[in-house]
């Protein structure tokens, strides 16, 4: 391979896509810098799934065993009615049963820390930073950071999530690529068990759903609701987002008022619309996007982390195959990964439209009672 040692790459974003991309670029021999807007690796977030080819990628990255030893083992899903009566349940795993080795559920921050610890001595991290301008020439790309500093890189990877700054600067405004799926969600994590460990509970009324997921003495509280129209809010304005959840769910039965109180006083809160990013190309010149920035499928896919890991791995494989020739590698990346992304996005879209948040009382009862009672 052409020597990549003197080649410098910049990764924007230190989450799942960013850390996976940084891992592979370091492995290929590039000199890697990661710039992350937060002041440290962002640790919020609930459980994420790593499945299919992403678990193979995790094996190749040498982190699979660590992921496995931190895996969560959801055992039971219970469907509740307004009086907290279980109408149906799904037993996912009997005590002692063997777990699959191609699907791991793990806390998002555990994953981030495992990968960050693996990289922190080999890769330069700039926390509290962000890219504000790019100037690409035939030979390199000049990056301006928010503190005014400038540096040249050979390649830039935009792994900065659904509201990617790299995408906005290099590819155009977010609205060109975002497809709203007519639903919103919030995730709050509390450090106590609101239901039995390893259990998920669901409650819903038409167009609104609440889910509790308990593991490791914590509970994820998830609120989801359908909305034909987009609700105006600033994605950095957390108070406004908490208020949206309060307005949507206030007055509902089951444990809603208790859960809303938890949301209002919790430290960790994540809110977004269900949406997908669809782009005709994930690369432009010396810039490639990876993960949610390029092809977010929405949480309804349950595949955000897997797509980010697969994307980073596909990009690295293409660069290796083409000996560091980024133009050929980027073509491969766009071509080979696309069918898989399109399939996952189509399934997620259907999921949101038809199953995720049932629209009628009848659909809720049918879902709840079709599940057997255990
Ligand atoms: C704090 C947090 C909590 C989450 N919780 C959940 C969850 O509970 N369930 C779920 O399904 N998904 C959650 N997600 C989304 C999930 O991580 C992604 O859908 C998926 O894993 C794909 O990862 P990604 O690396 O592409 O994007 P993300 O995980 O969104 O990561 C993007 C990274 O880029 C950083 N960034 C953003 N803007 C800039 C910028 N201008 N410059 C530099 N860095 C920037 C962000 O701080 C973040 O670290 C969460 C994401 C975050 C950031």
Coordinates of C-alpha atoms and ligand atoms in Angstrom, one line a residue:
X1 CA 0.0 0.0 0.0
X2 CA 1.1 3.6 -0.8
X3 CA 2.4 5.0 2.5
X4 CA -0.4 6.5 4.4
X5 CA 1.8 7.4 7.3
X6 CA 2.2 11.0 6.3
X7 CA -1.4 11.4 5.3
X8 CA -3.6 13.2 7.8
X9 CA -7.3 12.7 8.2
X10 CA -9.8 14.5 10.4
X11 CA -12.9 12.9 11.8
X12 CA -15.7 15.2 13.0
X13 CA -17.7 13.6 15.9
X14 CA -16.6 11.2 18.6
X15 CA -19.6 8.9 18.8
X16 CA -20.2 5.5 17.2
X17 CA -19.5 6.5 13.6
X18 CA -16.6 8.8 14.5
X19 CA -14.8 6.4 16.9
X20 CA -15.3 3.5 14.5
X21 CA -14.0 5.5 11.6
X22 CA -11.0 6.8 13.7
X23 CA -10.2 3.2 14.7
X24 CA -10.1 2.0 11.1
X25 CA -8.2 5.0 9.7
X26 CA -5.6 4.6 12.5
X27 CA -5.3 0.9 11.6
X28 CA -4.8 1.7 7.9
X29 CA -1.9 3.9 9.0
X30 CA -3.3 7.4 8.6
X31 CA -2.5 10.1 11.2
X32 CA -5.9 10.6 12.8
X33 CA -7.4 13.7 14.6
X34 CA -10.9 13.6 16.0
X35 CA -12.8 16.9 16.7
X36 CA -15.9 16.6 19.0
X37 CA -18.1 19.5 19.9
X38 CA -18.8 18.2 23.4
X39 CA -16.1 18.7 26.1
X40 CA -15.7 14.9 26.6
X41 CA -17.1 11.8 25.0
X42 CA -20.9 12.2 25.2
X43 CA -22.2 9.5 27.5
X44 CA -25.9 10.0 27.4
X45 CA -28.1 7.5 25.6
X46 CA -29.9 4.3 26.3
X47 CA -29.4 0.8 24.9
X48 CA -28.2 0.3 21.4
X49 CA -28.1 -2.8 19.3
X50 CA -25.0 -4.2 17.4
X51 CA -26.1 -6.8 15.0
X52 CA -25.4 -8.7 11.8
X53 CA -22.4 -7.5 9.9
X54 CA -21.7 -4.9 12.6
X55 CA -21.0 -7.7 15.1
X56 CA -18.5 -9.2 12.5
X57 CA -17.0 -5.7 12.3
X58 CA -16.7 -5.5 16.1
X59 CA -14.9 -8.9 16.0
X60 CA -12.5 -7.6 13.4
X61 CA -12.0 -4.4 15.6
X62 CA -11.1 -6.6 18.6
X63 CA -13.8 -5.2 20.8
X64 CA -16.4 -8.0 20.5
X65 CA -15.4 -9.7 23.8
X66 CA -15.6 -6.5 25.7
X67 CA -19.0 -5.7 24.2
X68 CA -20.1 -9.2 25.0
X69 CA -19.1 -8.9 28.7
X70 CA -21.2 -5.7 28.9
X71 CA -24.2 -7.0 27.1
X72 CA -27.7 -6.4 28.3
X73 CA -30.1 -9.3 28.4
X74 CA -33.6 -8.2 28.0
X75 CA -35.8 -11.1 29.1
X76 CA -39.5 -10.0 28.9
X77 CA -41.7 -7.5 27.1
X78 CA -45.0 -6.7 28.8
X79 CA -47.9 -4.8 27.3
X80 CA -49.9 -2.8 29.9
X81 CA -53.3 -1.3 29.9
X82 CA -54.4 1.9 31.7
X83 CA -54.9 0.1 35.0
X84 CA -51.3 -1.4 34.8
X85 CA -52.7 -4.8 34.0
X86 CA -50.5 -6.9 31.7
X87 CA -52.6 -7.7 28.6
X88 CA -49.9 -9.7 26.9
X89 CA -46.2 -10.5 27.1
X90 CA -43.3 -11.8 25.1
X91 CA -40.7 -14.0 26.8
X92 CA -37.4 -13.3 24.9
X93 CA -35.1 -15.5 26.8
X94 CA -35.3 -18.1 29.5
X95 CA -32.8 -17.9 32.4
X96 CA -29.5 -19.7 31.4
X97 CA -30.4 -19.9 27.7
X98 CA -27.5 -19.2 25.3
X99 CA -27.3 -15.7 23.8
X100 CA -26.7 -15.1 20.0
X101 CA -23.2 -14.0 19.0
X102 CA -24.5 -11.8 16.1
X103 CA -26.6 -9.5 18.2
X104 CA -25.5 -7.6 21.2
X105 CA -27.5 -5.0 23.1
X106 CA -25.3 -2.6 25.1
X107 CA -25.5 0.7 26.8
X108 CA -24.5 3.5 24.4
X109 CA -22.0 5.0 26.8
X110 CA -20.3 1.6 27.5
X111 CA -19.7 1.2 23.7
X112 CA -18.3 4.7 23.4
X113 CA -16.0 4.2 26.3
X114 CA -14.7 0.8 25.1
X115 CA -13.7 2.3 21.7
X116 CA -12.5 5.6 23.1
X117 CA -10.2 3.8 25.6
X118 CA -8.8 1.7 22.8
X119 CA -8.0 4.8 20.7
X120 CA -7.1 7.5 23.1
X121 CA -3.3 6.9 23.1
X122 CA -3.0 6.6 19.3
X123 CA -5.4 9.3 18.0
X124 CA -5.5 13.0 18.7
X125 CA -8.7 14.1 20.2
X126 CA -9.9 17.8 20.3
X127 CA -12.9 18.2 22.6
X128 CA -15.0 21.3 22.7
X129 CA -14.1 21.9 19.0
X130 CA -16.0 22.2 15.7
X131 CA -15.4 22.9 12.1
X132 CA -16.6 26.2 10.8
X133 CA -15.2 26.3 7.3
X134 CA -13.6 24.1 4.6
X135 CA -11.5 25.0 1.6
X136 CA -10.7 22.1 -0.6
X137 CA -7.9 22.2 -3.2
X138 CA -6.5 19.5 -5.6
X139 CA -4.0 18.4 -2.9
X140 CA -5.7 18.8 0.4
X141 CA -8.5 20.3 2.5
X142 CA -8.0 23.3 4.7
X143 CA -10.2 23.2 7.8
X144 CA -11.0 26.2 10.0
X145 CA -12.0 25.4 13.6
X146 CA -14.3 27.5 15.7
X147 CA -11.3 28.9 17.7
X148 CA -10.0 30.3 14.4
X149 CA -7.1 27.8 14.1
X150 CA -6.6 26.2 10.6
X151 CA -5.1 22.9 9.6
X152 CA -4.6 20.9 6.4
X153 CA -5.8 17.3 6.0
X154 CA -5.9 14.8 3.2
X155 CA -9.4 13.6 4.0
X156 CA -12.3 14.6 6.2
X157 CA -14.9 12.3 7.6
X158 CA -18.2 13.8 8.8
X159 CA -19.4 11.6 11.6
X160 CA -21.2 14.3 13.4
X161 CA -24.7 12.9 13.5
X162 CA -28.1 13.8 12.2
X163 CA -27.5 17.6 12.4
X164 CA -24.0 17.2 10.8
X165 CA -22.0 20.4 10.5
X166 CA -19.7 18.8 7.8
X167 CA -22.8 17.9 5.7
X168 CA -24.2 21.5 6.0
X169 CA -20.8 23.1 5.1
X170 CA -19.9 20.7 2.2
X171 CA -23.1 19.3 0.9
X172 CA -25.9 21.8 1.7
X173 CA -28.6 22.6 4.1
X174 CA -30.1 19.9 6.3
X175 CA -33.6 20.4 4.8
X176 CA -32.3 19.1 1.5
X177 CA -31.6 15.7 2.9
X178 CA -34.0 15.2 5.9
X179 CA -37.2 13.1 5.5
X180 CA -39.5 13.6 8.4
X181 CA -41.3 10.4 9.4
X182 CA -44.1 12.2 11.2
X183 CA -43.2 11.1 14.7
X184 CA -41.1 12.3 17.7
X185 CA -39.4 10.6 20.6
X186 CA -37.6 11.3 23.8
X187 CA -35.3 9.1 25.9
X188 CA -34.7 9.8 29.6
X189 CA -32.5 7.6 31.7
X190 CA -33.0 7.4 35.4
X191 CA -30.7 5.6 37.8
X192 CA -33.2 3.4 39.4
X193 CA -35.5 0.5 38.5
X194 CA -39.0 1.6 37.6
X195 CA -39.9 -2.0 36.5
X196 CA -38.2 -5.3 37.1
X197 CA -34.7 -5.7 35.8
X198 CA -34.3 -7.0 32.2
X199 CA -37.9 -6.1 31.5
X200 CA -39.5 -3.8 29.0
X201 CA -43.0 -2.5 29.5
X202 CA -45.2 -0.7 26.9
X203 CA -48.3 1.4 27.2
X204 CA -50.1 3.3 24.6
X205 CA -53.1 5.3 23.5
X206 CA -53.8 6.1 19.8
X207 CA -50.8 8.0 18.3
X208 CA -48.8 8.0 21.6
X209 CA -46.6 5.3 23.2
X210 CA -44.6 5.0 26.4
X211 CA -41.9 2.4 26.9
X212 CA -39.9 1.5 30.0
X213 CA -36.7 -0.6 29.6
X214 CA -34.9 -1.7 32.8
X215 CA -31.3 -2.9 33.0
X216 CA -28.2 -2.5 35.2
X217 CA -30.3 -0.7 37.9
X218 CA -31.3 2.0 35.4
X219 CA -34.5 2.6 33.4
X220 CA -34.9 4.2 30.0
X221 CA -38.1 6.1 29.8
X222 CA -39.2 6.5 26.2
X223 CA -42.0 8.7 25.0
X224 CA -43.1 8.5 21.3
X225 CA -45.9 10.3 19.5
X226 CA -47.1 10.7 15.9
X227 CA -47.4 14.2 14.5
X228 CA -48.5 15.0 10.9
X229 CA -46.8 18.3 11.1
X230 CA -43.3 19.2 12.2
X231 CA -43.1 21.0 15.5
X232 CA -40.9 24.1 15.5
X233 CA -38.1 23.9 18.1
X234 CA -34.3 24.5 18.3
X235 CA -32.6 21.1 18.6
X236 CA -30.2 22.6 21.3
X237 CA -33.1 23.9 23.4
X238 CA -33.7 21.1 25.9
X239 CA -36.2 22.9 28.0
X240 CA -38.5 23.5 25.1
X241 CA -38.2 19.8 24.2
X242 CA -39.1 18.7 27.7
X243 CA -42.1 21.0 27.5
X244 CA -43.2 19.4 24.2
X245 CA -43.2 15.9 25.9
X246 CA -45.2 17.3 28.8
X247 CA -47.8 18.9 26.6
X248 CA -48.2 15.8 24.5
X249 CA -48.6 13.3 27.4
X250 CA -50.1 15.3 30.3
X251 CA -53.4 13.7 31.5
X252 CA -52.7 10.2 30.2
X253 CA -53.4 7.2 32.4
X254 CA -51.1 4.3 33.5
X255 CA -47.9 5.7 35.1
X256 CA -47.7 8.7 32.9
X257 CA -47.8 11.5 35.5
X258 CA -45.0 9.7 37.6
X259 CA -42.9 9.3 34.4
X260 CA -43.4 12.9 33.3
X261 CA -42.1 14.0 36.7
X262 CA -39.0 11.9 36.2
X263 CA -38.5 13.4 32.8
X264 CA -38.8 17.0 34.1
X265 CA -36.2 16.5 36.8
X266 CA -33.8 14.1 35.0
X267 CA -30.3 15.1 33.9
X268 CA -30.2 13.0 30.8
X269 CA -32.7 13.8 28.1
X270 CA -32.5 13.1 24.4
X271 CA -35.2 14.3 22.0
X272 CA -35.5 14.2 18.3
X273 CA -37.9 13.7 15.4
X274 CA -38.1 10.4 13.7
X275 CA -36.4 11.2 10.4
X276 CA -34.1 9.8 7.8
X277 CA -31.2 11.3 5.9
X278 CA -31.2 10.4 2.2
X279 CA -28.4 11.6 0.0
X280 CA -27.6 10.8 -3.6
X281 CA -23.9 10.6 -2.7
X282 CA -22.3 10.4 0.8
X283 CA -19.0 11.7 -0.5
X284 CA -17.8 14.9 -2.2
X285 CA -14.2 15.5 -3.2
X286 CA -12.1 14.7 -0.1
X287 CA -15.0 14.5 2.3
X288 CA -17.1 11.4 3.2
X289 CA -20.0 11.2 5.6
X290 CA -20.5 8.2 7.9
X291 CA -23.4 7.1 10.2
X292 CA -26.4 9.2 11.0
X293 CA -24.8 12.2 9.2
X294 CA -25.1 10.3 5.9
X295 CA -27.9 7.7 6.2
X296 CA -29.7 8.0 9.5
X297 CA -32.5 5.4 9.4
X298 CA -34.3 6.7 12.6
X299 CA -34.5 4.9 15.9
X300 CA -37.4 2.9 14.4
X301 CA -34.8 0.9 12.6
X302 CA -33.0 0.0 15.8
X303 CA -29.9 -0.1 13.6
X304 CA -28.3 3.4 14.1
X305 CA -25.2 2.0 15.8
X306 CA -24.9 -1.0 13.4
X307 CA -25.1 1.3 10.3
X308 CA -22.5 3.6 11.8
X309 CA -20.1 0.7 12.4
X310 CA -20.8 -1.0 9.0
X311 CA -20.3 2.3 7.3
X312 CA -16.9 3.0 8.9
X313 CA -15.8 -0.6 8.1
X314 CA -17.0 -0.4 4.5
X315 CA -15.1 2.9 4.0
X316 CA -11.9 1.4 5.5
X317 CA -12.2 -1.7 3.4
X318 CA -12.6 0.4 0.2
X319 CA -9.6 2.6 1.1
X320 CA -7.5 -0.5 1.7
X321 CA -8.7 -2.2 -1.5
X322 CA -7.8 0.9 -3.5
X323 CA -4.5 1.5 -1.8
X324 CA -5.5 4.8 -0.4
X325 CA -6.9 6.1 -3.7
X326 CA -9.8 8.0 -2.1
X327 CA -11.6 8.7 -5.3
X328 CA -12.0 5.0 -6.2
X329 CA -12.6 4.1 -2.6
X330 CA -15.4 6.6 -2.2
X331 CA -17.1 5.3 -5.3
X332 CA -17.0 1.8 -3.9
X333 CA -18.3 3.0 -0.5
X334 CA -21.3 4.7 -2.2
X335 CA -22.0 1.8 -4.4
X336 CA -21.6 -1.2 -2.1
X337 CA -23.2 0.1 1.1
X338 CA -26.2 1.6 -0.6
X339 CA -28.5 -1.4 -1.1
X340 CA -28.2 -2.3 2.6
X341 CA -28.9 1.2 3.7
X342 CA -31.9 1.5 1.4
X343 CA -33.3 -1.8 2.7
X344 CA -32.9 -0.7 6.4
X345 CA -34.4 2.7 5.7
X346 CA -37.5 1.2 3.9
X347 CA -38.2 -1.2 6.8
X348 CA -37.9 1.6 9.4
X349 CA -40.2 3.9 7.4
X350 CA -42.8 1.1 7.2
X351 CA -42.4 0.4 10.9
X352 CA -43.1 4.0 11.8
X353 CA -46.1 4.3 9.5
X354 CA -47.7 1.0 10.5
X355 CA -46.5 -0.5 13.8
X356 CA -44.4 1.6 15.9
X357 CA -47.0 3.9 17.5
X358 CA -50.4 2.3 16.9
X359 CA -53.0 4.7 15.6
X360 CA -56.2 3.2 17.0
X361 CA -57.4 1.6 20.2
X362 CA -58.2 -1.5 18.1
X363 CA -54.6 -1.7 16.9
X364 CA -53.3 -1.4 20.4
X365 CA -55.5 -4.1 21.8
X366 CA -54.7 -6.4 18.9
X367 CA -50.9 -5.9 19.5
X368 CA -51.2 -6.4 23.2
X369 CA -53.4 -9.4 23.2
X370 CA -51.7 -11.2 20.3
X371 CA -48.7 -11.5 22.6
X372 CA -49.2 -14.6 24.8
X373 CA -49.3 -14.1 28.6
X374 CA -46.3 -15.6 30.4
Ligands
LIG1 C1 -25.9 12.0 23.5 C2 -26.5 11.0 22.5 C3 -27.5 10.1 23.0 C4 -28.1 9.2 22.1 N1 -29.0 8.3 22.7 C5 -29.6 7.4 21.8 C6 -30.5 6.4 22.4 O1 -30.7 6.3 23.6 N2 -31.0 5.6 21.5 C7 -30.8 5.6 20.2 O2 -31.3 4.8 19.4 N3 -29.9 6.5 19.7 C8 -29.3 7.4 20.5 N4 -28.4 8.3 19.9 C9 -28.2 8.3 18.5 C10 -27.2 7.1 18.1 O3 -26.0 7.2 18.8 C11 -27.0 7.2 16.6 O4 -28.3 7.1 16.0 C12 -26.2 6.1 16.0 O5 -25.5 5.4 16.9 C13 -25.3 6.6 14.9 O6 -24.2 7.2 15.5 P1 -23.4 8.4 14.9 O7 -22.0 8.4 15.5 O8 -23.6 8.5 13.4 O9 -24.2 9.7 15.4 P2 -24.3 10.3 16.9 O10 -24.3 9.2 17.9 O11 -25.5 11.2 16.9 O12 -23.0 11.1 17.1 C14 -22.6 12.3 16.5 C15 -21.5 12.9 17.3 O13 -21.0 14.1 16.7 C16 -20.9 15.1 17.6 N5 -21.1 16.4 16.9 C17 -22.3 17.0 16.6 N6 -22.1 18.1 16.0 C18 -20.8 18.3 15.9 C19 -19.9 19.3 15.4 N7 -20.4 20.4 14.8 N8 -18.6 19.2 15.5 C20 -18.0 18.1 16.1 N9 -18.8 17.1 16.6 C21 -20.1 17.2 16.5 C22 -21.9 14.8 18.7 O14 -21.7 15.4 19.9 C23 -21.8 13.3 18.8 O15 -20.8 12.9 19.6 C24 -27.8 9.2 20.7 C25 -26.8 10.1 20.3 C26 -26.2 11.0 21.1 C27 -25.1 12.0 20.6

